[in-house]
């Protein structure tokens, strides 16, 4: 008689092991929250393509569930292979202020750090667990770095007081992502994210409280949000909200994003399916004329409204080198 078949389970190591051992914090009908250990909060970005050297993501996974989200692949490191797990299983990183402060203090002056490179630091989990706010409080005890925060949420305005303190000590920019001002289209593309008018109202509130903000139209989606009229409308609204900078970048659709984006197109924009298949089935990235035209379009719009580029050149806050009090840290 043949021996019974057994299914070999993969041996989990590293982040997959940590995810499997995570303690469930709360279960909701749509989303489960977990707490996960964090070996280090700062991760180094070893590429010249990005305008920052360090990244911080307070959460793994993002409940906003944007249809084009490229970061879904990150759950695969935890052996979670359904791309929808990324928006349904949210891991709040365990935060230890002393350890993080020690990490920050090792950085040389002027280092560039992006908060929210792969998940939104102001997604709904932040209301419950406050990891992003705890991180900002640590920044408010140090000085001399360049910090950029990327979000789609008006929840960032909750932290205006601590952001003002961070801006006094570091070069701080909040980058609000607004892909379109068309609320109905945004609702389809970014179903759980705050509407564009809420995001722009948040930009207004930040800038009127002296916090530097920019608006980033990203990703730009061919035939959906790439027209001059669509991008101009975002830029005009950004300008009127007091944003200093405006930028945008073309979408790329890696397999994990394509698996979600294609059914979305089939359901909502069936006439675009053939064009997207032609463009993205061979490569996740668009090359050639199209991205070049978009770069030119963004540059023209930026000029039209007198915007800076997203990441400002070598401006330094006056307080960095001179404030004696800051030298205590
Ligand atoms: S807000 Fe950003 S990280 Fe979150 S789902 Fe959307 S694109 Fe992904």
XYZ file of C-alpha atoms and ligand atoms in Angstrom:
337
model
C 0.000 0.000 0.000
C 1.473 3.407 -0.948
C 2.427 5.731 1.882
C -0.021 8.618 2.440
C 0.944 11.844 0.721
C 2.130 14.641 2.950
C 2.290 18.294 1.970
C 5.673 19.796 2.754
C 5.347 23.209 4.379
C 7.926 25.832 3.503
C 10.301 26.647 6.334
C 9.667 30.285 7.152
C 12.622 32.540 7.774
C 13.227 36.262 8.193
C 10.279 38.559 7.622
C 7.996 35.625 6.664
C 8.694 34.029 10.061
C 8.079 37.335 11.838
C 4.783 37.763 9.975
C 3.674 34.232 10.863
C 4.445 34.922 14.533
C 2.706 38.326 14.557
C 0.123 38.898 17.192
C -3.311 39.805 15.875
C -4.289 43.237 17.203
C -7.805 43.460 15.851
C -10.060 41.886 13.222
C -12.560 43.956 11.257
C -14.928 42.726 8.582
C -12.556 43.741 5.810
C -9.161 44.124 7.426
C -7.118 42.293 10.048
C -4.471 44.194 11.988
C -1.318 42.626 13.381
C 1.710 43.843 15.233
C 5.029 42.830 13.741
C 8.516 43.103 15.170
C 10.879 45.464 13.365
C 14.609 44.824 13.215
C 15.257 48.377 12.139
C 12.999 51.240 11.102
C 15.298 52.887 8.591
C 16.058 50.933 5.450
C 18.726 52.024 3.034
C 17.700 52.589 -0.589
C 20.703 51.618 -2.690
C 19.682 53.180 -5.956
C 20.373 56.460 -7.678
C 16.883 56.419 -9.207
C 15.342 57.625 -5.951
C 15.850 61.130 -4.566
C 16.406 59.855 -1.016
C 18.824 57.479 0.654
C 16.686 56.116 3.476
C 13.103 54.933 3.696
C 10.709 54.346 6.571
C 7.425 52.457 6.408
C 5.551 52.364 9.732
C 3.147 49.739 8.361
C 3.350 46.733 6.094
C 0.344 46.628 3.771
C -1.981 49.507 2.973
C -5.709 49.580 3.446
C -6.264 52.254 0.785
C -6.127 49.481 -1.799
C -5.260 51.550 -4.883
C -5.795 49.430 -7.979
C -2.408 50.306 -9.443
C -0.391 49.878 -6.232
C 3.067 48.524 -7.001
C 3.896 47.789 -3.370
C 1.725 44.663 -3.202
C 4.822 42.583 -3.943
C 6.114 43.399 -0.449
C 3.621 40.991 1.163
C 5.164 38.196 -0.884
C 8.240 38.446 1.352
C 5.937 37.287 4.149
C 4.748 34.334 2.033
C 1.418 36.091 1.436
C 0.845 35.619 -2.282
C -2.713 36.848 -2.799
C -2.244 40.472 -3.966
C -5.360 41.467 -2.015
C -3.688 40.416 1.259
C -1.732 43.665 0.952
C -4.879 45.673 1.692
C -6.516 43.183 4.076
C -3.673 42.152 6.370
C -2.092 45.251 7.816
C 0.982 44.941 10.024
C 1.813 47.780 12.414
C 5.526 47.722 13.205
C 6.435 47.519 16.838
C 8.026 50.865 17.654
C 10.720 51.438 20.215
C 11.546 55.137 20.542
C 15.035 54.668 22.026
C 16.148 52.268 19.324
C 14.798 54.527 16.598
C 16.422 57.621 18.090
C 19.727 55.779 18.156
C 19.285 54.926 14.450
C 18.477 58.557 13.588
C 21.404 59.958 15.524
C 23.842 57.823 13.551
C 22.844 59.520 10.284
C 25.104 62.254 8.957
C 23.627 65.750 8.691
C 21.669 66.407 5.526
C 20.737 62.732 4.893
C 17.529 62.299 2.890
C 14.754 60.166 4.357
C 11.371 59.326 2.850
C 8.555 58.314 5.167
C 5.945 56.274 3.307
C 7.837 54.753 0.381
C 5.802 51.563 0.079
C 2.747 52.074 2.272
C 0.797 55.137 3.352
C 1.938 56.327 6.794
C -1.482 57.934 7.380
C -3.669 54.997 6.376
C -6.545 54.126 8.770
C -4.284 51.972 10.972
C -2.469 55.142 12.016
C -5.585 56.373 13.847
C -5.392 53.255 16.016
C -1.696 52.603 16.456
C 0.000 55.992 15.965
C 3.321 54.577 14.756
C 3.848 57.485 12.358
C 3.233 60.052 15.079
C 5.687 58.256 17.362
C 8.288 58.401 14.586
C 7.709 62.135 14.120
C 8.140 62.718 17.832
C 11.570 61.148 17.542
C 12.416 63.421 14.610
C 11.362 66.335 16.829
C 14.222 65.397 19.167
C 16.896 65.434 16.472
C 17.939 67.869 13.763
C 19.610 68.423 10.425
C 17.995 65.833 8.141
C 15.837 66.087 5.030
C 12.533 64.362 5.584
C 9.818 63.834 2.975
C 6.447 62.350 3.907
C 4.218 60.949 1.178
C 0.538 60.368 1.819
C -2.965 60.452 0.393
C -4.624 61.211 3.695
C -5.846 64.307 5.465
C -4.979 62.524 8.724
C -1.552 64.144 8.349
C -3.111 67.414 9.596
C -3.716 65.763 12.984
C 0.036 66.051 13.521
C 0.496 69.714 12.570
C 1.982 70.663 15.947
C 4.669 67.965 15.844
C 5.262 68.585 12.124
C 5.950 72.250 12.870
C 8.563 71.219 15.404
C 10.080 68.739 12.933
C 10.150 71.493 10.261
C 12.015 73.778 12.659
C 14.764 71.190 13.053
C 14.876 69.469 9.680
C 14.055 70.256 6.063
C 10.532 68.834 5.891
C 8.264 68.401 2.880
C 4.853 66.778 2.864
C 4.068 65.328 -0.542
C 0.349 64.813 -1.079
C -0.494 62.371 -3.847
C -3.389 63.472 -6.045
C -3.825 61.422 -9.214
C -6.954 63.243 -10.417
C -9.417 65.823 -9.132
C -12.261 63.765 -10.617
C -13.821 62.380 -7.435
C -15.692 59.552 -9.174
C -12.562 58.350 -10.975
C -10.506 58.615 -7.783
C -13.100 56.529 -5.951
C -12.713 53.776 -8.554
C -8.927 53.884 -8.651
C -8.280 54.414 -4.931
C -11.406 52.989 -3.306
C -10.499 53.436 0.357
C -8.349 56.564 0.128
C -9.673 60.014 1.073
C -11.211 61.951 -1.836
C -9.031 64.430 -3.766
C -10.812 67.451 -2.258
C -10.007 66.224 1.278
C -6.359 65.739 0.302
C -6.182 69.235 -1.201
C -7.890 70.732 1.838
C -5.178 69.062 3.920
C -2.507 70.690 1.733
C -4.173 74.059 2.353
C -4.203 73.457 6.093
C -0.565 72.381 6.149
C 0.659 75.330 4.095
C -1.407 77.835 6.054
C 0.326 76.470 9.162
C 3.729 77.083 7.645
C 4.485 73.510 6.585
C 6.016 73.031 3.174
C 3.839 70.838 0.939
C 3.966 69.629 -2.636
C 1.472 67.715 -4.758
C 2.482 64.688 -6.749
C 0.250 63.314 -9.522
C 1.343 59.716 -9.376
C 0.938 57.383 -10.937
C -0.109 58.962 -14.229
C -2.303 56.437 -16.019
C -2.382 56.388 -19.827
C -5.805 57.315 -21.250
C -7.226 57.850 -17.752
C -5.349 60.669 -16.021
C -2.612 61.670 -18.467
C -4.269 64.467 -20.471
C -3.034 68.012 -20.179
C -6.469 69.000 -18.881
C -6.448 66.356 -16.137
C -2.920 67.140 -14.931
C -3.476 70.879 -15.249
C -6.561 70.610 -13.018
C -4.505 68.861 -10.308
C -1.751 71.472 -10.597
C -4.205 74.387 -10.468
C -5.866 72.979 -7.344
C -2.435 72.353 -5.789
C -1.393 75.918 -6.493
C -4.543 77.309 -4.997
C -3.955 75.168 -1.863
C -0.513 76.752 -1.450
C 1.627 73.812 -2.602
C 5.215 74.759 -3.415
C 5.965 71.968 -5.831
C 4.232 69.750 -8.368
C 5.368 66.567 -10.061
C 4.165 63.325 -11.556
C 5.391 59.980 -12.812
C 4.070 57.367 -15.196
C 2.546 54.180 -13.838
C 4.404 50.899 -13.940
C 2.535 47.637 -13.523
C 4.556 44.744 -12.171
C 2.833 41.337 -12.071
C 1.419 41.837 -8.552
C -0.192 45.155 -9.602
C -1.252 43.875 -13.030
C -3.177 41.026 -11.376
C -5.384 43.619 -9.670
C -5.361 46.345 -12.300
C -6.409 44.174 -15.263
C -9.677 42.906 -13.696
C -10.341 46.478 -12.572
C -10.006 47.691 -16.168
C -12.111 44.834 -17.508
C -14.879 45.766 -15.135
C -14.751 49.547 -15.358
C -12.990 50.489 -18.587
C -13.344 47.522 -20.957
C -12.528 49.663 -23.980
C -9.059 50.315 -22.577
C -8.150 46.684 -21.948
C -6.631 46.034 -25.375
C -4.484 49.200 -25.237
C -3.196 48.376 -21.748
C -2.474 44.782 -22.697
C -0.439 45.990 -25.679
C 1.510 48.373 -23.488
C 2.057 46.379 -20.313
C 1.954 42.670 -21.059
C 5.534 42.665 -22.321
C 6.990 45.057 -19.775
C 5.941 46.629 -16.510
C 7.492 49.923 -17.622
C 6.598 52.150 -20.540
C 9.567 53.335 -22.527
C 10.202 55.634 -25.443
C 8.059 58.529 -26.612
C 5.249 58.298 -24.117
C 7.154 58.813 -20.837
C 9.211 61.534 -22.521
C 6.044 63.366 -23.546
C 4.696 63.113 -20.007
C 7.920 64.498 -18.545
C 7.616 67.470 -20.927
C 3.944 67.915 -20.088
C 4.668 68.000 -16.361
C 7.510 70.463 -16.917
C 5.226 72.777 -18.936
C 2.507 72.631 -16.285
C 5.030 73.249 -13.519
C 6.228 76.305 -15.363
C 2.667 77.463 -16.059
C 2.007 77.703 -12.319
C 5.496 78.669 -11.171
C 6.101 75.461 -9.183
C 9.371 74.132 -7.884
C 10.202 70.526 -8.678
C 9.099 67.979 -6.061
C 12.405 67.665 -4.286
C 13.872 71.019 -3.664
C 17.492 71.733 -4.480
C 19.969 72.517 -1.808
C 17.891 74.783 0.393
C 18.824 74.538 4.066
C 16.730 75.634 6.974
C 18.411 78.493 8.761
C 18.187 76.757 12.087
C 20.264 73.714 11.223
C 23.772 74.788 11.892
C 23.165 77.789 14.093
C 20.685 76.935 16.820
C 22.807 76.129 19.855
C 19.958 74.318 21.504
C 19.827 71.831 18.684
C 23.409 70.861 19.322
C 22.296 69.243 22.537
C 20.821 66.367 20.602
S -1.906 54.676 -0.814
Fe 0.020 54.118 -1.778
S 0.721 52.315 -0.659
Fe -1.438 52.594 -0.188
S -2.490 51.263 -1.638
Fe -2.395 53.333 -2.515
S -0.559 53.329 -3.778
Fe -0.408 51.567 -2.404
